[in-house]
Coordinates of C-alpha atoms in Angstrom, one line a residue:
X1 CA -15.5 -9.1 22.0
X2 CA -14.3 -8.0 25.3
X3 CA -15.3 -5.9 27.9
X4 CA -14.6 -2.2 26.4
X5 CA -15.6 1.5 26.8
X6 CA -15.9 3.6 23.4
X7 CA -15.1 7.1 23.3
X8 CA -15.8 9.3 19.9
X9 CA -13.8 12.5 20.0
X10 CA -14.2 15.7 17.6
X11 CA -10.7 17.9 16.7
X12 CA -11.7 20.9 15.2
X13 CA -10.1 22.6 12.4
X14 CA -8.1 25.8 12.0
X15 CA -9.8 26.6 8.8
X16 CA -13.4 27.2 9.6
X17 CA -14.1 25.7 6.2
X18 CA -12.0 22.5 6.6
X19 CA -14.1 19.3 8.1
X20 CA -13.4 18.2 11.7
X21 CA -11.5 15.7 12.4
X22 CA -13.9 12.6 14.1
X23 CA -12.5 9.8 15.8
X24 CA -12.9 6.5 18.4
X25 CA -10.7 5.3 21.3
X26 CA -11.4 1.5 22.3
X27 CA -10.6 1.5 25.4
X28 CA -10.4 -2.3 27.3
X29 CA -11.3 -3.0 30.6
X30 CA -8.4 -5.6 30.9
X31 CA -5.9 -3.3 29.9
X32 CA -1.9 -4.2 28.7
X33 CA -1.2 -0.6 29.1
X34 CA -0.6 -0.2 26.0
X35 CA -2.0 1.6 22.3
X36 CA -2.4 0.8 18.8
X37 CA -3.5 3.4 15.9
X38 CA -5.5 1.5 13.2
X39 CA -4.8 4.1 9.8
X40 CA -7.8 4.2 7.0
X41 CA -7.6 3.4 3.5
X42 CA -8.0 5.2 0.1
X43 CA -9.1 8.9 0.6
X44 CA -10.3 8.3 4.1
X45 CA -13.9 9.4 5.1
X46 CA -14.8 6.7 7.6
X47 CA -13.6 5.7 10.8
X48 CA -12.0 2.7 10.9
X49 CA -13.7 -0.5 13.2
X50 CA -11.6 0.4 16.7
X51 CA -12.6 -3.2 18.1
X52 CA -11.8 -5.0 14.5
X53 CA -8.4 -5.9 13.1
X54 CA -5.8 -4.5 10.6
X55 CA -6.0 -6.1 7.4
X56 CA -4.1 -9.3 6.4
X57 CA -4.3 -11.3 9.5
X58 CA -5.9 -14.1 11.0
X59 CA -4.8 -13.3 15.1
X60 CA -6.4 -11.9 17.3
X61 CA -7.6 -8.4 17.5
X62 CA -5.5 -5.7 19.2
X63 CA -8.7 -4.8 21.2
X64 CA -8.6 -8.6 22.4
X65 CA -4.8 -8.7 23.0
X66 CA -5.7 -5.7 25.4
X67 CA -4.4 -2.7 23.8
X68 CA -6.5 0.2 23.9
X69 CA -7.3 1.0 19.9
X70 CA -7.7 4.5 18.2
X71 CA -8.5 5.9 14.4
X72 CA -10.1 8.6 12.6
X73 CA -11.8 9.0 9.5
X74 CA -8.4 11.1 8.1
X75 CA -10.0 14.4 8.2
X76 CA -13.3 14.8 6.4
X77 CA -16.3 12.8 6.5
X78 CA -17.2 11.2 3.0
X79 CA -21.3 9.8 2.4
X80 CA -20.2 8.8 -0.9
X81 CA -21.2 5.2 -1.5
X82 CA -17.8 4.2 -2.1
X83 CA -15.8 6.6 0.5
X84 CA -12.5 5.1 -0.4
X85 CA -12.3 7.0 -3.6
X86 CA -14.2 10.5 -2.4
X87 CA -12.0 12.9 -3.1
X88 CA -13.8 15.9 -3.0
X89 CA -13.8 16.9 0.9
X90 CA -9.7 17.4 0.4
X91 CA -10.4 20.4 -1.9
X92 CA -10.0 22.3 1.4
X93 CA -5.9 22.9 1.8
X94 CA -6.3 21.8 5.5
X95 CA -8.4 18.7 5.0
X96 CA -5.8 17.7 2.3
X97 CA -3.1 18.1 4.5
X98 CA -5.1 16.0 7.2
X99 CA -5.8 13.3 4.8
X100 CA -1.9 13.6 3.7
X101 CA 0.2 13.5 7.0
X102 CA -1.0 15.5 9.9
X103 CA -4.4 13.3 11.5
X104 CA -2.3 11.1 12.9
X105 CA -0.6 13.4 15.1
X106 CA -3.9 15.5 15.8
X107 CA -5.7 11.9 16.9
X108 CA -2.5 10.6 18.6
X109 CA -2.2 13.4 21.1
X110 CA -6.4 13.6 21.9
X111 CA -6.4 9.7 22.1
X112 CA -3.3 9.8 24.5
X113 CA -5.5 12.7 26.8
X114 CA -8.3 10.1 27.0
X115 CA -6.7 7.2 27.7
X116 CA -4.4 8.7 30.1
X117 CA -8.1 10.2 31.8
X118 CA -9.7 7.0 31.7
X119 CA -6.4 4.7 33.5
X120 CA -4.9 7.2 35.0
X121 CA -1.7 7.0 33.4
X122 CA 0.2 7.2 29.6
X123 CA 0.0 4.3 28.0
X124 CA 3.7 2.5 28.1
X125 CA 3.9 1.6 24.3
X126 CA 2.4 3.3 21.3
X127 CA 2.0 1.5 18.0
X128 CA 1.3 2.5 14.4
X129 CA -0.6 -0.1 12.2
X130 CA -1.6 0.7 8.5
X131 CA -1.9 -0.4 5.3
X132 CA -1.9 1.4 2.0
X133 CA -3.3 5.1 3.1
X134 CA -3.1 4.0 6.5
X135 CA 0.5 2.8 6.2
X136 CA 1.9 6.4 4.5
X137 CA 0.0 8.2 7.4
X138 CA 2.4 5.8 9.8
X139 CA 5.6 6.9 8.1
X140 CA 4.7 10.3 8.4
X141 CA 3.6 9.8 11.5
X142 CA 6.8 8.2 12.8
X143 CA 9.4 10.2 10.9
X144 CA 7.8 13.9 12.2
X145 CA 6.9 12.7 15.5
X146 CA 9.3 10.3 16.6
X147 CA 8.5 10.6 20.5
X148 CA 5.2 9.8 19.8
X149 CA 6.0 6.1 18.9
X150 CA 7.4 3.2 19.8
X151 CA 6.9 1.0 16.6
X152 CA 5.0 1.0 13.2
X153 CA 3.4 -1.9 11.2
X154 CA 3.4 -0.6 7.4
X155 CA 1.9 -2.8 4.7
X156 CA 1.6 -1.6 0.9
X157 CA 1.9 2.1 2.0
X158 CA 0.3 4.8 -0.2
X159 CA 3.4 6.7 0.1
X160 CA 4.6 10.2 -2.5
X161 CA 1.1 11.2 -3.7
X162 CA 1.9 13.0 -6.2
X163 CA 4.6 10.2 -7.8
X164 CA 1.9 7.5 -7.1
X165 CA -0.7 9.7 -9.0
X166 CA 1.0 10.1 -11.9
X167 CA 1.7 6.5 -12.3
X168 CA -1.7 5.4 -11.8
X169 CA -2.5 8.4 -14.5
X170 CA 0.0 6.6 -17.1
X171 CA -1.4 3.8 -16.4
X172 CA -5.0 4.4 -17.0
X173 CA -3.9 6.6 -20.4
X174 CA -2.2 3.7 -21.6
X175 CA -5.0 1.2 -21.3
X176 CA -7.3 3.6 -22.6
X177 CA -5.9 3.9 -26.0
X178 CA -7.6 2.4 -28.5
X179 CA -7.2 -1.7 -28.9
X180 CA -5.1 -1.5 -25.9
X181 CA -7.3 -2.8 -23.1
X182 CA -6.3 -7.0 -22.6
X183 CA -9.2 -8.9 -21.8
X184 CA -9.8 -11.6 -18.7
X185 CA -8.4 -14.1 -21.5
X186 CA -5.6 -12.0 -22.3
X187 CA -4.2 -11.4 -19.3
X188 CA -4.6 -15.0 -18.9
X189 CA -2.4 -16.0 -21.8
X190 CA 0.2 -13.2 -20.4
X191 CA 0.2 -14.8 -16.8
X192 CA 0.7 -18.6 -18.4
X193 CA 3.4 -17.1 -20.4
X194 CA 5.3 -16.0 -17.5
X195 CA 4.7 -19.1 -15.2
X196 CA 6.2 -20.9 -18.5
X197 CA 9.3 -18.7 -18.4
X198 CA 9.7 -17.6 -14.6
X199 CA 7.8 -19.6 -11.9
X200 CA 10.7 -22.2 -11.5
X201 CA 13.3 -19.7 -11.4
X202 CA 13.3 -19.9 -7.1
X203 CA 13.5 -23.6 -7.6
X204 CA 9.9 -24.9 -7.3
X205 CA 7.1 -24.8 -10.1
X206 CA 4.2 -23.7 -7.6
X207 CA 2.5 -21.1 -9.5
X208 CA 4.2 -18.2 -7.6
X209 CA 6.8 -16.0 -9.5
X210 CA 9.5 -15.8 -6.4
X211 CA 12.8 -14.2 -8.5
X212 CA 10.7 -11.3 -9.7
X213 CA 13.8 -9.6 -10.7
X214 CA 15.0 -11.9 -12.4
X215 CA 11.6 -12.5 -14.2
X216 CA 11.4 -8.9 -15.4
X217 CA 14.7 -9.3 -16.5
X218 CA 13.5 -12.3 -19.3
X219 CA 10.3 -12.4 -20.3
X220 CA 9.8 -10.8 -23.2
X221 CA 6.0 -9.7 -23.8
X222 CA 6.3 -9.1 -27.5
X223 CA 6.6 -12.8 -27.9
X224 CA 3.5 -13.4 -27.9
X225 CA 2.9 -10.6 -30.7
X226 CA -0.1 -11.6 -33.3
X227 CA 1.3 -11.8 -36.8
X228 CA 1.0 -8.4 -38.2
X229 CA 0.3 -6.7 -34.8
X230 CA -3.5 -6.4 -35.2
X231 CA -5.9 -8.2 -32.7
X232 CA -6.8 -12.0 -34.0
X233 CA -8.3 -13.1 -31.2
X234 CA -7.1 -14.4 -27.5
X235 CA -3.9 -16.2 -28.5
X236 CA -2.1 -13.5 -29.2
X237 CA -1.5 -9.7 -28.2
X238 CA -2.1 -6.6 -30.8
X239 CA 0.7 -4.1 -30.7
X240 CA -1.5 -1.6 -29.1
X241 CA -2.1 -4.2 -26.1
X242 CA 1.9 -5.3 -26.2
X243 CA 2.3 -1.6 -25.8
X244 CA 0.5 -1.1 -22.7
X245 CA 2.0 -4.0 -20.9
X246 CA 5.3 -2.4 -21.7
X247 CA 4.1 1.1 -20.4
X248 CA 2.6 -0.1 -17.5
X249 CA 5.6 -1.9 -16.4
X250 CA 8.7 0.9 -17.9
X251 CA 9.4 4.0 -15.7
X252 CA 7.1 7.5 -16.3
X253 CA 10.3 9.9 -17.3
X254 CA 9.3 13.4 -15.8
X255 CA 9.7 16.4 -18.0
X256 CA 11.0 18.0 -14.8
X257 CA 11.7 16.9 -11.5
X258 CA 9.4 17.0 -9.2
X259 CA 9.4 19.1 -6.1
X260 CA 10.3 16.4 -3.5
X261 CA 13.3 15.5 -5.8
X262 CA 11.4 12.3 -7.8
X263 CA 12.3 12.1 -11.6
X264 CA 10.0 9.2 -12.7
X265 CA 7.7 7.2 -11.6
X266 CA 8.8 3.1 -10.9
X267 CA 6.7 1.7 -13.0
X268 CA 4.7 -1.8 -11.7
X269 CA 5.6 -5.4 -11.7
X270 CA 2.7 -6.0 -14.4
X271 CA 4.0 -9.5 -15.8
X272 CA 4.6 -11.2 -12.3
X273 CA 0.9 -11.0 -10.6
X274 CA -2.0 -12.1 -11.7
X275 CA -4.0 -8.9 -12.9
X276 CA -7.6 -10.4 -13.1
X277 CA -7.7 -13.5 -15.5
X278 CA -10.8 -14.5 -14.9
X279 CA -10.5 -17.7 -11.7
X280 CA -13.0 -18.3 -9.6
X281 CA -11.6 -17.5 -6.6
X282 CA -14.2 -15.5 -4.6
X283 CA -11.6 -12.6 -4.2
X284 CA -11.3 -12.4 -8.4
X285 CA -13.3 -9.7 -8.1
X286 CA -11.2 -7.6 -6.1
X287 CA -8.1 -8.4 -7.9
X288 CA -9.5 -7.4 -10.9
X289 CA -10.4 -4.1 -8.7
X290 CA -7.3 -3.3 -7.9
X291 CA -5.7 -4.4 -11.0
X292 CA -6.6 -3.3 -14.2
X293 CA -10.6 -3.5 -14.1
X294 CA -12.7 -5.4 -16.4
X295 CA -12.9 -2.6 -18.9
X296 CA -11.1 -0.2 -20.4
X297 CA -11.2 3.4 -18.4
X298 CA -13.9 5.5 -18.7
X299 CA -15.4 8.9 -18.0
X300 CA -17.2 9.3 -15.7
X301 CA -15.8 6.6 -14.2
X302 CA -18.1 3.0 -14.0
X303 CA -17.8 1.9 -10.7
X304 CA -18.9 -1.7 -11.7
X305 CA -15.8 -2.0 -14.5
X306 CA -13.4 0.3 -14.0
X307 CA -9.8 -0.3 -11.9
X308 CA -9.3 1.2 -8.6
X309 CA -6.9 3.0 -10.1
X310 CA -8.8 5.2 -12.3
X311 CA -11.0 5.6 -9.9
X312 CA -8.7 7.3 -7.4
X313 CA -7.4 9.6 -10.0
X314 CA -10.4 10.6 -11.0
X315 CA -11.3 11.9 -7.8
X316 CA -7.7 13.5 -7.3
X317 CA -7.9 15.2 -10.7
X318 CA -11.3 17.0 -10.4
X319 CA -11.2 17.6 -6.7
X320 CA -7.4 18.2 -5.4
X321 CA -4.9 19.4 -8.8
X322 CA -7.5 20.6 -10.9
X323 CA -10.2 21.8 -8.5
X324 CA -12.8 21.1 -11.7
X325 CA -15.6 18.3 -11.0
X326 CA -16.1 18.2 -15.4
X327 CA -12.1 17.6 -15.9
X328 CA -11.7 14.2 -17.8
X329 CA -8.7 12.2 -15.9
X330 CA -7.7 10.8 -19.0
X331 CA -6.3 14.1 -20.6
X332 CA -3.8 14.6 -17.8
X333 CA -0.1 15.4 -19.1
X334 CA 1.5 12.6 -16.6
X335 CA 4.8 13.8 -17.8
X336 CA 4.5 17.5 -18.0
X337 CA 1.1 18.2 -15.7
X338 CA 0.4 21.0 -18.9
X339 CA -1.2 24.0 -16.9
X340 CA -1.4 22.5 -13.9
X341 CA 2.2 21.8 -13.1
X342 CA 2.5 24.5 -10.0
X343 CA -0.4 23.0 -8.5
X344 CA 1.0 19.8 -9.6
X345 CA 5.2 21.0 -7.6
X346 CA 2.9 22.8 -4.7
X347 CA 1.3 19.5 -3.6
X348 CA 4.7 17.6 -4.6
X349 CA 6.4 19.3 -1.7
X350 CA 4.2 18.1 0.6
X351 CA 5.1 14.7 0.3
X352 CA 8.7 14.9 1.9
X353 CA 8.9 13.8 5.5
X354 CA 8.1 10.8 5.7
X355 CA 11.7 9.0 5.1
X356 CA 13.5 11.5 7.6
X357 CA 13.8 8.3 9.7
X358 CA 16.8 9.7 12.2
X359 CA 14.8 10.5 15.0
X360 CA 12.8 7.3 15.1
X361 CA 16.2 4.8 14.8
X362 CA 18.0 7.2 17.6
X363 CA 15.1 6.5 19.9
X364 CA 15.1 2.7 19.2
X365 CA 12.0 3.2 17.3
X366 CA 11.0 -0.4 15.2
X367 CA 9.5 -0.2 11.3
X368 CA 8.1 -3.5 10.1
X369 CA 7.5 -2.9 6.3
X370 CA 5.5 -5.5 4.1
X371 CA 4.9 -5.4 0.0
X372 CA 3.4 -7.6 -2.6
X373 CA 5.6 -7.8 -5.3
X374 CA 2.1 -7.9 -7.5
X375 CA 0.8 -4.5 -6.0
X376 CA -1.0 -2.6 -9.2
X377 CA -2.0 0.3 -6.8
X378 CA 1.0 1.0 -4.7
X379 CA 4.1 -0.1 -6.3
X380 CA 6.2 -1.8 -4.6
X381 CA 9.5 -0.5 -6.7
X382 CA 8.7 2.8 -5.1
X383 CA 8.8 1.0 -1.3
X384 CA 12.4 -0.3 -2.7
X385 CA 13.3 3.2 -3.0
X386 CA 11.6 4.0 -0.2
X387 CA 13.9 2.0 2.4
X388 CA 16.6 2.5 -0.3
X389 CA 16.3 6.5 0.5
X390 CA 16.5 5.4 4.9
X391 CA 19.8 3.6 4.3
X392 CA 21.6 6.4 2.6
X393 CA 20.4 9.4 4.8
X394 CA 21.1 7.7 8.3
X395 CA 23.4 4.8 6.9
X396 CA 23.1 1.1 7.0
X397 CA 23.9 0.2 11.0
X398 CA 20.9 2.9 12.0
X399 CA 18.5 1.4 9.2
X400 CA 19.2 -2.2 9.9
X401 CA 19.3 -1.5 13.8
X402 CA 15.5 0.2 13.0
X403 CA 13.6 -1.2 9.8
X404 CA 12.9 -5.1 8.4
X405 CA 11.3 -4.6 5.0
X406 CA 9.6 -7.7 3.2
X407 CA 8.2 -8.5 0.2
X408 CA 5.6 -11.3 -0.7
X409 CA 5.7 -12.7 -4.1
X410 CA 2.2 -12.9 -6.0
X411 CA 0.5 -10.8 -3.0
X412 CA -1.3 -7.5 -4.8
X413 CA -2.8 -5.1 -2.5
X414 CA -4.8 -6.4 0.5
X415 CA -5.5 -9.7 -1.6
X416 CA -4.6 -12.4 -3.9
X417 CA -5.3 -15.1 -5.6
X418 CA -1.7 -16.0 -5.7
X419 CA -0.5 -15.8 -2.5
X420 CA -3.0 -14.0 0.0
X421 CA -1.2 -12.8 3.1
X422 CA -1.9 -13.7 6.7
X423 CA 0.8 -12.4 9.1
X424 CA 0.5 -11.5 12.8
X425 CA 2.7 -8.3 11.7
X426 CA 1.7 -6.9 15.4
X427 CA 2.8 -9.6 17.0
X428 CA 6.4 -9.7 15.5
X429 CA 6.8 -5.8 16.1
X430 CA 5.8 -6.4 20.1
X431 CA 8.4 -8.8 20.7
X432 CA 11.1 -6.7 18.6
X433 CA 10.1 -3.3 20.6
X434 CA 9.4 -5.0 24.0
X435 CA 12.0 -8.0 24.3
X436 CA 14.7 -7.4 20.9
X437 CA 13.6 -10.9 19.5
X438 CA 14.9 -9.2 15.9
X439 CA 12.3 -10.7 12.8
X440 CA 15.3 -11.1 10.7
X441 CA 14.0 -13.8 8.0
X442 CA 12.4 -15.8 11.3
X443 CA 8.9 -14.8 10.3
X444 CA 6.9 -17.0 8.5
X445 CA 3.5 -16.1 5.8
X446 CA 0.8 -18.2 5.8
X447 CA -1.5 -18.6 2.0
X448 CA -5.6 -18.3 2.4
X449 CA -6.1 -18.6 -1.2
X450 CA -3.5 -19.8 -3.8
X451 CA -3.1 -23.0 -1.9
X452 CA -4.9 -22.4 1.2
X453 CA -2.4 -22.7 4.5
X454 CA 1.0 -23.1 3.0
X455 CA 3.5 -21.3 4.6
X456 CA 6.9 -19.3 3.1
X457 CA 9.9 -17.1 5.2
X458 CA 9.7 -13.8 4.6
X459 CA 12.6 -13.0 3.3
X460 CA 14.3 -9.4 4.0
X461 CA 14.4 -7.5 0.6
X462 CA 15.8 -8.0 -1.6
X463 CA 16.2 -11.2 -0.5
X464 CA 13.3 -14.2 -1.7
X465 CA 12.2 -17.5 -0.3
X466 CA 13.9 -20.2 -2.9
X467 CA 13.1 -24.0 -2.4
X468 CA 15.7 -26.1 -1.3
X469 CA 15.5 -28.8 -3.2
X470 CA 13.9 -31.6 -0.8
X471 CA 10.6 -31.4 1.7
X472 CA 7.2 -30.2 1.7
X473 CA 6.8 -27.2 -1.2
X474 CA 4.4 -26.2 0.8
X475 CA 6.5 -25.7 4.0
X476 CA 8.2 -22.9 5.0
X477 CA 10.9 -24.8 6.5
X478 CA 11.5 -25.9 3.0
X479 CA 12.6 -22.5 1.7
X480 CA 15.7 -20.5 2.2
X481 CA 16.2 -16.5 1.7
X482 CA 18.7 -16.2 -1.7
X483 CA 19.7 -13.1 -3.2
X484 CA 18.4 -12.5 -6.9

């Protein structure tokens, strides 16, 4: 670890009810004049490690590259044993809004005092760097405060709350019917049956679904139906666990749109990722984690079984929309909200911003965007429309001038054990920002865990790596971008 000073700053609130907002500043003693913001994860609460290293990549830390490195716990200090799901600090309207969009500016301008204190001067560059939570905060950040940045590193962003919510919500109702939930062995025989019908469809039978459009496209679940639609055993699906696949991966039609404009929610790539089929890969259990959990959803929620994804909307039920610590997740209207629909439009509203990406292209501003097509948490569909939404408000030259989005096939969110991501994503945004050296489909994705160290392009959506024909399936070189 090199040589380093660490400052801890307080901002205080508005609200004298609202938390503080507590952060670090890493600040090297080789400096590059330059700064990196590190974002959180989940529902904040902790401080991020300021001399550690953004998730998914192997290179070296920014703190060792010489950057002087900032974050903040989001707004509110969680001691919950799992602070990632605490909801219950962003009760408070202010800490909410913290949590949503607004720490980043806050911890942006006191880092920038300090580090301009400490040198003597601004720092020349300012990066963004998050994933999930930490990569929404970065595209609010960079859309409402354009000046303040020079580039942002996004992966799996935690973007439109509210939209994400009420998928995760459907999701969680529709595994907690009765019969529905699929078993380890289950989800095995689903993930065979797509390999069967998909994995060779980007040339190469390697165990990674690359055309995932295509894939969705074909494979039928309901072929592997038992005969009379009850549950015979693990050969087969029962109609009740056919229809969960099918609502997991269809759209959630809105009764009425929401306030930011959304009328459904994506849906997820459920048949293309491995959702937790029981290998014994040592990240298994966090696949299973972030995918559908090992047993059906519960209330209260078992920390030791059930998904991230009821666990999150647990929290966000009780603590921000219903404001009621007994209310049972399950019984949420994801399609109406019931009673709770203003609440429900109110925090809606807050959740535009963040693709008003005009200022940020005019400046010269750089967005490196990364997805796993297999993300059970954070859609990818709803980063499609995302970077779909950038291209028709400032038009294609801006958004191609400004933003490279990519997405890895078989990656879920933060790990796999299809295709577990290493990518020095900092790297590649340096050189774009600091000597135009454009990504384009240049960059290259290295696999920890599905066959550990080989390599694929990543491919600009929607856009995926296809093999060639000839040389080393696991070589990068071997792989060119094709259209679906």
């Amino acid at each position: 670890m090199p040589e380093h000073c660490l400052v801890t700053a307080e901002v205080f609130p508005v609200d004298p009810e609202a938390p503080s907002i507590l952060l670090s500043v890493a600040l090297p003693a080789r400096w590059n004049e330059k700064a990196v913001w590190l974002g959180g994860g989940g529902f904040d609460g902790v401080i991020p490690d300021v001399t550690g290293n953004s998730l998914n990549t192997l290179a070296p830390t920014p703190l060792a590259r010489g950057y002087a490195v900032f974050a903040s716990d989001g707004g509110h200090q969680s001691t919950a044993a799992s602070p990632g799901t605490d909801a219950s600090a962003l009760a408070n309207e202010e800490a909410y809004r913290n949590w949503l969009s607004d720490a980043p500016k806050k911890v942006r301008d006191v880092a920038g005092h300090v580090i301009r204190t400490y040198y003597g001067v601004d720092a020349a560059r300012f990066y963004a760097v998050g994933s999930s939570t930490g990569g929404r905060e970065a595209l609010f950040a960079t859309a409402r405060f354009p000046a303040d940045w020079d580039g942002a590193l996004v992966l799996y962003p935690a973007r439109n709350v509210v939209n994400t919510m009420v998928g995760l919500t459907a999701m969680v109702q529709a595994l907690s019917a009765p019969g529905a939930f699929p078993s380890a062995a289950k989800r095995k025989l689903v993930w065979d049956a797509v390999l069967a019908g998909c994995d060779d469809l980007d040339g190469l039978t390697d165990g990674v679904v690359g055309d995932v459009v295509s894939c969705n496209a074909r494979f039928d679940v309901t072929a592997l139906r038992c005969a009379g639609g009850a549950d015979t055993g693990d050969a087969c699906l029962s109609d009740a666990q056919i229809h969960a696949f099918e609502a997991i991966d269809a759209p959630v039609r809105l009764a009425s749109p929401l306030a930011n404009g959304d009328t459904e929610f994506a849906g997820y790539n459920v048949y293309s990722a491995a959702q937790g089929v029981g290998t014994d890969s040592p990240l298994e259990p966090h696949v299973r984690s972030v995918g559908l959990g090992s047993r059906a959803p519960s209330f209260p929620v078992d920390p030791l079984t059930s998904s991230l994804a009821a666990a999150f909307v647990d929290s966000f039920m009780r603590h921000v929309v219903v404001k009621d610590p007994s209310f049972d997740y399950r019984t949420f209207d994801a399609r109406t909200f019931g009673p709770h629909a203003a609440r429900v439009q109110a925090l809606s509203a807050l959740d535009v911003g963040d693709a008003d990406m005009g200022g940020f292209a005019a400046r010269g501003g750089k967005l490196l965007l990364l997805h796993g097509t297999g993300d059970m948490l954070t859609t990818p569909r709803t980063t499609e429309r995302y970077v779909e939404g950038v291209r028709a408000s400032i038009g294609a030259t801006a958004a191609d001038a400004m933003l490279r989005y990519y997405e890895v096939p078989g990656f879920q969110h933060a790990a796999s054990t299809v295709f577990q991501v290493s990518w020095d994503g900092l790297g590649a945004l340096e050189k774009w920002v600091e000597t135009g050296n454009d990504p384009g489909d240049d960059e290259v994705v290295t696999d920890l865990a599905g066959v550990a160290g080989r390599t694929r392009p990543l491919c600009r959506y929607p856009t995926f790596a296809r093999y060639r024909g000839t040389g080393d399936p696991d070589d990068a070189a071997s792989f060119a971008c094709a259209a679906p």
